[in-house]
Amino acid sequence: MGKDEFAGISIEFNRMMTSIKAKVELLPYVPETVWRMAHRKAADEGEQAASAKKMLTVLFCDLRGFTTYSDKRQSEEVVGFLGRFFGAASDAVSKEGGVVDKFIGDACLAIFDLPESAGAAAALRAGMAIVRFVRDDAQAQEGGVGIRVGINTGDVILGSVGFGGRKDYTVIGAEVNKAQRLEAACEPGTVLVSAESYRQIREAMPDVEGEELPPFTAKGVAEKLIAYKIRV
């Protein structure tokens, strides 16, 4: 091997290591959805990204009383609690085969792209685990912090949203909005699921019993929502 050839290999090796190092350093800051979709699209379509409509289950959870809690505590304590909460939520979602799409303030949006009724059942198990974490966390209980979880199953749009160099590969659509509205209507410490999610959950987990709520209107949703409350 000549010197020039060896030098070329060394340069390419250094470039590869720099790329790997950059990806590792960025990993904690990039939604897992992006990494999974990027790998999938790299295999199927090369570097070209595309949007797609797909039926999957969306989980939206939000801390109740967190603003009041954070106003009365030091920033280190607030950030520490949020870190534990987001870590527990990520672990619960990943354990059930879902991915965290994004964290929004003190809220979390996750998706479950699993076959047949498995996604809704997986989302419920993850949601129940998140509720248990907040319920059992001493700091949350001392500060009066609760948790609400909404789950919906339907057709969503997966795609790259944004402009220029500021883009986010995420899920959008009416069914995502419904999951958030279910969360907002949820009683703290319970999980509120849509009719379609509940149907699929019952197929996979026939022992689960939910309380059907009277149909209610929600902002941005044309029809009244039918939902089932599941206690944890």
mmCIF file of N, CA and C in Angstrom, residues 10 15-16 23 25 29 47 65 72 101 106 108 123 131 134 145 157 178-179 203 211 217 225-226 231:
data_model
loop_
_atom_site.group_PDB
_atom_site.id
_atom_site.type_symbol
_atom_site.label_atom_id
_atom_site.label_comp_id
_atom_site.label_asym_id
_atom_site.label_seq_id
_atom_site.Cartn_x
_atom_site.Cartn_y
_atom_site.Cartn_z
ATOM 1 N N SER A 10 -6.857 6.914 5.783
ATOM 2 C CA SER A 10 -6.833 7.583 7.086
ATOM 3 C C SER A 10 -7.818 8.742 7.133
ATOM 4 N N ARG A 15 -13.045 10.889 8.962
ATOM 5 C CA ARG A 15 -14.356 11.444 8.656
ATOM 6 C C ARG A 15 -15.467 10.583 9.232
ATOM 7 N N MET A 16 -15.307 9.266 9.099
ATOM 8 C CA MET A 16 -16.306 8.344 9.615
ATOM 9 C C MET A 16 -16.426 8.465 11.129
ATOM 10 N N LYS A 23 -23.065 11.990 15.847
ATOM 11 C CA LYS A 23 -24.365 11.350 16.027
ATOM 12 C C LYS A 23 -24.575 10.927 17.475
ATOM 13 N N GLU A 25 -23.230 12.289 20.133
ATOM 14 C CA GLU A 25 -23.414 13.481 20.955
ATOM 15 C C GLU A 25 -24.799 14.081 20.766
ATOM 16 N N TYR A 29 -30.633 14.571 22.138
ATOM 17 C CA TYR A 29 -31.420 15.748 21.804
ATOM 18 C C TYR A 29 -32.338 15.549 20.601
ATOM 19 N N GLU A 47 -31.601 8.709 0.627
ATOM 20 C CA GLU A 47 -31.634 9.914 1.436
ATOM 21 C C GLU A 47 -32.935 10.698 1.288
ATOM 22 N N GLY A 65 -50.739 20.647 37.483
ATOM 23 C CA GLY A 65 -50.246 21.351 38.665
ATOM 24 C C GLY A 65 -48.762 21.629 38.640
ATOM 25 N N LYS A 72 -42.754 27.469 43.052
ATOM 26 C CA LYS A 72 -42.431 27.463 44.482
ATOM 27 C C LYS A 72 -41.110 26.758 44.789
ATOM 28 N N ASP A 101 -42.110 10.952 20.389
ATOM 29 C CA ASP A 101 -41.972 11.878 19.277
ATOM 30 C C ASP A 101 -41.364 13.199 19.743
ATOM 31 N N ASP A 106 -43.977 20.396 29.827
ATOM 32 C CA ASP A 106 -44.068 19.281 30.778
ATOM 33 C C ASP A 106 -44.963 18.174 30.228
ATOM 34 N N CYS A 108 -45.660 15.089 27.001
ATOM 35 C CA CYS A 108 -44.946 14.107 26.181
ATOM 36 C C CYS A 108 -45.884 13.553 25.120
ATOM 37 N N ALA A 123 -49.840 1.165 24.168
ATOM 38 C CA ALA A 123 -49.967 2.542 24.632
ATOM 39 C C ALA A 123 -50.639 2.595 26.005
ATOM 40 N N VAL A 131 -48.530 6.863 34.787
ATOM 41 C CA VAL A 131 -49.395 7.279 35.899
ATOM 42 C C VAL A 131 -48.844 6.762 37.225
ATOM 43 N N VAL A 134 -45.743 8.838 38.488
ATOM 44 C CA VAL A 134 -46.081 10.131 39.102
ATOM 45 C C VAL A 134 -46.791 9.918 40.432
ATOM 46 N N VAL A 145 -48.440 17.416 42.277
ATOM 47 C CA VAL A 145 -48.375 17.220 40.827
ATOM 48 C C VAL A 145 -49.094 15.922 40.450
ATOM 49 N N ILE A 157 -50.548 11.681 9.832
ATOM 50 C CA ILE A 157 -49.573 11.973 8.787
ATOM 51 C C ILE A 157 -48.188 12.017 9.399
ATOM 52 N N LYS A 178 -56.944 14.774 18.660
ATOM 53 C CA LYS A 178 -57.899 14.078 19.532
ATOM 54 C C LYS A 178 -57.214 13.506 20.772
ATOM 55 N N ALA A 179 -56.018 12.956 20.592
ATOM 56 C CA ALA A 179 -55.290 12.414 21.747
ATOM 57 C C ALA A 179 -55.018 13.508 22.768
ATOM 58 N N GLU A 203 -59.683 -6.119 22.430
ATOM 59 C CA GLU A 203 -59.305 -7.291 21.640
ATOM 60 C C GLU A 203 -58.033 -7.926 22.181
ATOM 61 N N GLU A 211 -64.735 2.791 31.831
ATOM 62 C CA GLU A 211 -66.020 3.446 32.087
ATOM 63 C C GLU A 211 -66.332 4.387 30.926
ATOM 64 N N THR A 217 -67.855 17.537 23.604
ATOM 65 C CA THR A 217 -67.244 18.321 22.540
ATOM 66 C C THR A 217 -65.827 18.714 22.946
ATOM 67 N N LEU A 225 -66.691 13.515 21.028
ATOM 68 C CA LEU A 225 -65.794 12.414 21.338
ATOM 69 C C LEU A 225 -66.470 11.416 22.274
ATOM 70 N N ILE A 226 -66.297 10.142 21.949
ATOM 71 C CA ILE A 226 -66.711 9.059 22.846
ATOM 72 C C ILE A 226 -65.441 8.488 23.452
ATOM 73 N N ARG A 231 -59.083 3.344 35.031
ATOM 74 C CA ARG A 231 -58.413 3.669 36.290
ATOM 75 C C ARG A 231 -57.158 2.826 36.458
#
